[in-house]
Short mmCIF file of C-alpha atoms (C1' of nucleotides) in Angstrom, two decimals:
data_model
loop_
_atom_site.label_atom_id
_atom_site.label_comp_id
_atom_site.label_asym_id
_atom_site.label_seq_id
_atom_site.Cartn_x
_atom_site.Cartn_y
_atom_site.Cartn_z
CA UNK A 18 -82.90 112.98 34.55
CA UNK A 19 -84.48 110.28 31.68
CA UNK A 20 -87.81 109.39 31.11
CA UNK A 21 -89.09 106.45 29.42
CA UNK A 22 -91.71 103.94 27.66
CA UNK A 23 -91.85 100.82 26.33
CA UNK A 24 -94.99 98.95 25.80
CA UNK A 25 -93.40 95.13 27.41
CA UNK A 26 -96.42 92.76 26.59
CA UNK A 27 -96.46 91.48 29.06
CA UNK A 28 -94.95 92.07 32.98
CA UNK A 29 -94.81 88.78 34.10
CA UNK A 30 -92.35 88.24 31.23
CA UNK A 31 -91.12 91.06 30.30
CA UNK A 32 -90.07 91.49 34.39
CA UNK A 33 -85.89 89.87 33.92
CA UNK A 34 -85.37 91.95 31.48
CA UNK A 35 -86.74 95.71 33.16
CA UNK A 36 -84.64 94.92 35.76
CA UNK A 37 -82.03 95.02 33.80
CA UNK A 38 -82.97 97.48 31.85
CA UNK A 39 -83.55 99.63 34.31
CA UNK A 40 -79.81 98.96 36.02
CA UNK A 41 -78.28 99.58 32.45
CA UNK A 42 -80.48 102.81 31.31
CA UNK A 43 -81.39 103.82 35.12
CA UNK A 44 -84.38 106.57 33.29
CA UNK A 45 -85.82 108.06 36.68
CA UNK A 46 -89.64 107.88 35.31
CA UNK A 47 -90.86 105.18 33.11
CA UNK A 48 -93.67 104.24 30.95
CA UNK A 49 -94.91 100.75 31.08
CA UNK A 50 -98.20 99.96 28.01
CA UNK A 51 -99.76 96.01 27.95
CA UNK A 52 -99.01 95.12 31.90
CA UNK A 53 -101.65 92.66 31.34
CA UNK A 54 -101.85 91.62 35.10
CA UNK A 55 -104.31 92.82 37.46
CA UNK A 56 -102.83 95.69 40.28
CA UNK A 57 -102.74 92.44 43.23
CA UNK A 58 -100.33 90.52 41.02
CA UNK A 59 -98.51 93.67 40.13
CA UNK A 60 -94.52 92.59 41.22
CA UNK A 61 -94.26 95.68 42.90
CA UNK A 62 -91.56 94.16 45.44
CA UNK A 63 -89.57 93.21 42.97
CA UNK A 64 -89.46 97.60 41.46
CA UNK A 65 -89.52 98.26 44.72
CA UNK A 66 -86.04 96.24 45.43
CA UNK A 67 -84.42 97.14 42.25
CA UNK A 68 -84.99 100.91 42.88
CA UNK A 69 -88.58 102.18 41.70
CA UNK A 70 -91.80 102.85 43.37
CA UNK A 71 -94.68 101.75 41.77
CA UNK A 72 -98.05 102.97 40.50
CA UNK A 73 -100.48 101.35 38.00
CA UNK A 74 -104.70 99.48 36.55
CA UNK A 75 -104.26 96.37 35.48
CA UNK A 76 -106.67 93.52 34.58
CA UNK A 77 -106.82 90.20 33.71
CA UNK A 78 -105.19 89.16 29.74
CA UNK A 79 -105.26 92.87 28.29
CA UNK A 80 -104.40 96.02 28.45
CA UNK A 81 -102.97 97.37 31.73
CA UNK A 82 -100.29 100.17 32.54
CA UNK A 83 -97.67 101.46 34.92
CA UNK A 84 -95.35 104.19 36.19
CA UNK A 85 -92.37 103.33 38.18
CA UNK A 86 -90.06 106.21 38.90
CA UNK A 87 -87.44 106.63 41.35
CA UNK A 88 -88.90 109.69 43.75
CA UNK A 89 -92.07 108.95 45.08
CA UNK A 90 -95.34 110.46 42.84
CA UNK A 91 -97.71 113.16 44.12
CA UNK A 92 -101.09 112.75 42.93
CA UNK A 93 -101.98 110.38 41.32
CA UNK A 94 -104.31 109.04 38.17
CA UNK A 95 -105.61 105.34 37.52
CA UNK A 96 -108.38 106.69 34.73
CA UNK A 97 -109.07 109.02 32.07
CA UNK A 98 -111.29 111.21 33.28
CA UNK A 99 -114.69 111.61 31.43
CA UNK A 100 -113.75 107.82 30.78
CA UNK A 101 -113.73 106.82 33.99
CA UNK A 102 -116.16 103.83 34.54
CA UNK A 103 -114.32 101.99 30.82
CA UNK A 104 -113.45 98.86 32.35
CA UNK A 105 -110.17 98.70 29.97
CA UNK A 106 -107.39 100.40 31.67
CA UNK A 107 -105.40 102.27 29.44
CA UNK A 108 -104.34 106.15 31.31
CA UNK A 109 -102.36 106.13 34.81
CA UNK A 110 -100.74 109.31 35.73
CA UNK A 111 -99.29 110.34 38.26
CA UNK A 112 -96.92 113.96 39.83
CA UNK A 113 -93.35 113.94 39.78
CA UNK A 114 -92.20 117.88 41.30
CA UNK A 115 -93.15 120.38 39.01
CA UNK A 116 -93.42 117.53 36.32
CA UNK A 117 -97.38 116.41 35.38
CA UNK A 118 -96.25 112.90 33.20
CA UNK A 119 -99.46 110.85 31.48
CA UNK A 120 -99.22 107.41 30.37
CA UNK A 121 -101.78 106.00 27.74
CA UNK A 122 -102.38 102.97 26.04
CA UNK A 123 -103.68 104.43 23.93
CA UNK A 124 -106.68 101.63 21.95
CA UNK A 125 -105.31 99.52 18.84
CA UNK A 126 -108.39 100.39 16.39
CA UNK A 127 -107.78 96.98 15.37
CA UNK A 128 -108.98 97.67 11.32
CA UNK A 129 -110.16 101.09 9.72
CA UNK A 130 -114.30 101.27 10.24
CA UNK A 131 -114.75 98.73 12.98
CA UNK A 132 -116.24 99.75 15.85
CA UNK A 133 -112.74 99.26 17.66
CA UNK A 134 -111.45 102.20 15.25
CA UNK A 135 -114.47 104.50 16.51
CA UNK A 136 -113.49 103.48 19.86
CA UNK A 137 -110.23 104.75 19.27
CA UNK A 138 -110.36 107.84 18.05
CA UNK A 139 -112.63 108.60 21.28
CA UNK A 140 -110.75 107.52 22.74
CA UNK A 141 -108.66 109.75 21.71
CA UNK A 142 -111.02 112.58 22.06
CA UNK A 143 -110.73 112.40 25.58
CA UNK A 144 -107.54 112.38 25.70
CA UNK A 145 -107.35 115.20 23.86
CA UNK A 146 -110.11 116.42 25.79
CA UNK A 147 -107.81 116.29 29.27
CA UNK A 148 -104.56 117.19 28.48
CA UNK A 149 -106.22 120.58 26.88
CA UNK A 150 -107.89 121.57 30.70
CA UNK A 151 -104.32 119.44 32.30
CA UNK A 152 -102.78 122.01 30.13
CA UNK A 153 -103.93 125.01 31.34
CA UNK A 154 -103.30 124.39 34.67
CA UNK A 155 -99.79 123.10 34.52
CA UNK A 156 -96.29 123.88 32.08
CA UNK A 157 -94.91 120.66 32.77
CA UNK A 158 -96.27 118.25 31.47
CA UNK A 159 -94.99 114.89 29.86
CA UNK A 160 -97.79 112.29 27.72
CA UNK A 161 -96.09 109.19 26.82
CA UNK A 162 -97.32 105.69 25.13
CA UNK A 163 -98.76 103.62 22.93
CA UNK A 164 -100.28 105.49 20.59
CA UNK A 165 -100.65 103.21 18.67
CA UNK A 166 -100.16 105.58 15.41
CA UNK A 167 -97.19 106.39 12.60
CA UNK A 168 -97.04 110.12 12.45
CA UNK A 169 -96.60 110.18 9.14
CA UNK A 170 -94.94 108.69 6.73
CA UNK A 171 -90.91 107.93 7.09
CA UNK A 172 -92.25 106.73 10.43
CA UNK A 173 -93.64 103.44 7.94
CA UNK A 174 -91.34 101.24 6.48
CA UNK A 175 -94.09 100.71 3.58
CA UNK A 176 -95.90 103.65 3.56
CA UNK A 177 -97.38 103.06 -0.40
CA UNK A 178 -98.76 99.33 1.57
CA UNK A 179 -99.58 100.48 5.00
CA UNK A 180 -101.89 103.89 2.61
CA UNK A 181 -104.95 104.00 4.40
CA UNK A 182 -104.03 101.16 7.17
CA UNK A 183 -105.09 101.66 10.98
CA UNK A 184 -102.48 102.85 12.63
CA UNK A 185 -101.07 105.53 9.87
CA UNK A 186 -105.54 106.48 8.37
CA UNK A 187 -105.73 110.53 8.39
CA UNK A 188 -108.13 110.20 11.00
CA UNK A 189 -106.10 108.74 13.30
CA UNK A 190 -102.87 110.52 12.44
CA UNK A 191 -104.90 113.85 12.23
CA UNK A 192 -106.14 112.91 16.68
CA UNK A 193 -102.78 112.72 17.06
CA UNK A 194 -102.22 116.04 15.24
CA UNK A 195 -105.22 117.83 17.42
CA UNK A 196 -103.55 116.38 20.23
CA UNK A 197 -100.15 118.23 19.38
CA UNK A 198 -101.78 121.72 18.97
CA UNK A 199 -102.46 122.19 21.91
CA UNK A 200 -98.42 122.74 22.73
CA UNK A 201 -97.29 119.28 22.95
CA UNK A 202 -94.11 118.36 20.82
CA UNK A 203 -93.34 114.97 19.60
CA UNK A 204 -89.71 114.95 20.94
CA UNK A 205 -87.74 112.28 19.11
CA UNK A 206 -88.96 114.23 16.36
CA UNK A 207 -87.74 117.69 17.80
CA UNK A 208 -84.24 115.20 18.09
CA UNK A 209 -84.02 113.20 15.22
CA UNK A 210 -85.54 115.91 11.90
CA UNK A 211 -84.71 113.33 9.12
CA UNK A 212 -84.13 110.03 11.19
CA UNK A 213 -85.68 106.91 10.02
CA UNK A 214 -86.39 104.52 13.28
CA UNK A 215 -89.28 102.32 14.87
CA UNK A 216 -90.50 100.93 18.06
CA UNK A 217 -92.50 98.48 16.88
CA UNK A 218 -92.66 95.87 14.26
CA UNK A 219 -94.69 92.99 14.57
CA UNK A 220 -94.16 89.21 15.56
CA UNK A 221 -94.83 87.84 12.51
CA UNK A 222 -92.91 87.20 9.23
CA UNK A 223 -89.23 87.54 10.78
CA UNK A 224 -90.83 91.20 10.35
CA UNK A 225 -88.08 92.85 12.52
CA UNK A 226 -84.98 90.75 10.98
CA UNK A 227 -86.65 92.80 8.20
CA UNK A 228 -87.47 96.03 9.92
CA UNK A 229 -90.41 96.28 8.96
CA UNK A 230 -91.77 98.28 11.91
CA UNK A 231 -93.69 101.94 12.46
CA UNK A 232 -92.60 104.77 15.07
CA UNK A 233 -95.84 104.26 17.48
CA UNK A 234 -94.42 104.89 20.84
CA UNK A 235 -93.78 108.57 21.30
CA UNK A 236 -92.96 110.54 24.24
CA UNK A 237 -94.61 114.52 24.05
CA UNK A 238 -93.81 116.87 26.47
CA UNK A 239 -95.72 121.02 26.73
CA UNK A 240 -93.50 123.56 25.68
CA UNK A 241 -92.23 125.41 27.76
CA UNK A 242 -89.93 121.94 28.51
CA UNK A 243 -89.27 121.60 25.13
CA UNK A 244 -85.36 123.03 25.15
CA UNK A 245 -84.83 120.35 28.29
CA UNK A 246 -85.01 118.03 26.42
CA UNK A 247 -80.96 116.51 25.07
CA UNK A 248 -81.42 113.33 22.84
CA UNK A 249 -84.52 110.65 22.40
CA UNK A 250 -83.24 107.24 21.67
CA UNK A 251 -85.27 104.09 20.41
CA UNK A 252 -84.10 101.00 22.96
CA UNK A 253 -83.48 98.87 19.64
CA UNK A 254 -80.75 95.93 22.10
CA UNK A 255 -84.45 95.05 23.99
CA UNK A 256 -86.27 93.69 20.69
CA UNK A 257 -83.52 92.11 19.61
CA UNK A 258 -83.01 90.10 23.64
CA UNK A 259 -84.79 86.81 23.41
CA UNK A 260 -88.53 86.85 24.51
CA UNK A 261 -88.60 90.19 23.61
CA UNK A 262 -91.55 92.44 23.31
CA UNK A 263 -92.83 93.67 19.63
CA UNK A 264 -92.02 96.66 21.28
CA UNK A 265 -88.56 98.62 21.75
CA UNK A 266 -88.57 101.61 24.53
CA UNK A 267 -87.68 104.76 23.59
CA UNK A 268 -86.17 107.21 26.15
CA UNK A 269 -85.35 110.63 26.50
CA UNK A 270 -82.75 112.67 28.11
CA UNK A 271 -83.96 116.32 29.52
CA UNK A 272 -82.01 118.57 32.45
CA UNK A 273 -83.07 117.97 35.55
CA UNK A 274 -84.08 121.61 35.25
CA UNK A 275 -87.63 119.79 33.73
CA UNK A 276 -88.73 118.84 37.97
CA UNK A 277 -88.19 121.97 39.14
"C1'" DA B 30 -103.91 86.20 -0.27
"C1'" DT B 31 -106.34 87.59 5.71
"C1'" DG B 32 -101.34 84.34 5.79
"C1'" DG B 33 -97.03 84.83 9.87
"C1'" DT B 34 -96.68 85.24 16.13
"C1'" DA B 35 -97.07 85.50 20.92
"C1'" DG B 36 -99.50 86.37 24.67
"C1'" DC B 37 -103.52 84.89 28.60
"C1'" DA B 38 -105.60 80.65 29.53
"C1'" DG B 39 -106.68 76.87 28.03
"C1'" DA B 40 -110.64 77.96 22.82
"C1'" DG B 41 -110.30 81.77 20.07
"C1'" DC B 42 -109.69 86.59 20.97
"C1'" DT B 43 -105.92 90.59 20.37
"C1'" DA B 44 -101.95 92.19 19.17
#
DNA sequence: ATGGTAGCAGAGCTA
């Protein structure tokens, strides 16, 4: 079984790449972020033709998330409980068999100390509360998405230059650590303890060519799932493509028993 | 030093 997360930065633009990649990588469940498409225009038929069910919640221009799956989803949530009237569409969750899957687009935060930064920390606290409740009732939980946080200095191409900046600041890292302290594990780091790898590179200043990246997209799993995880890698080919997203997908392989 | 590029939308915001 394979689960993947990808910030597509416009599903409209990236749809051909996405469909190609679905055919090649054959993930069972995919979380997408920054779809930037309203629900009426979500490409349901094209993704169905590629073999995927879809659940999604979007808005014009900004944000937007989706879950694609081979199997039909059970219970679906399209907003973060505690933030049901937030206009920003950043959360979708669904149950697949015995597995609860959460797809999140954590706010970027813009700049340390800004209003957007405060919004990011508040959003992360609401996510933590939701996951705390979910983990009390559900042993198998997978949380994936663009967290907009590099957990440690190994996840940063130039930790000195980035020190204290948004995406790496102490408060953001503490918020992510608080979520992981609920009993969630960073699968990439668990399976690749010393590997320096990134998932996002700025479009500007030839950042990808110079590998000036950050690892800010993550797939977290609850403790009962950790032993089922076999491999986790960054799909760099999609960042090398013509007209790429600024993020590469992260792909996790786990035993099919995870779903049972 | 506040750039640089991409997406959306049609100027300026967000990332």
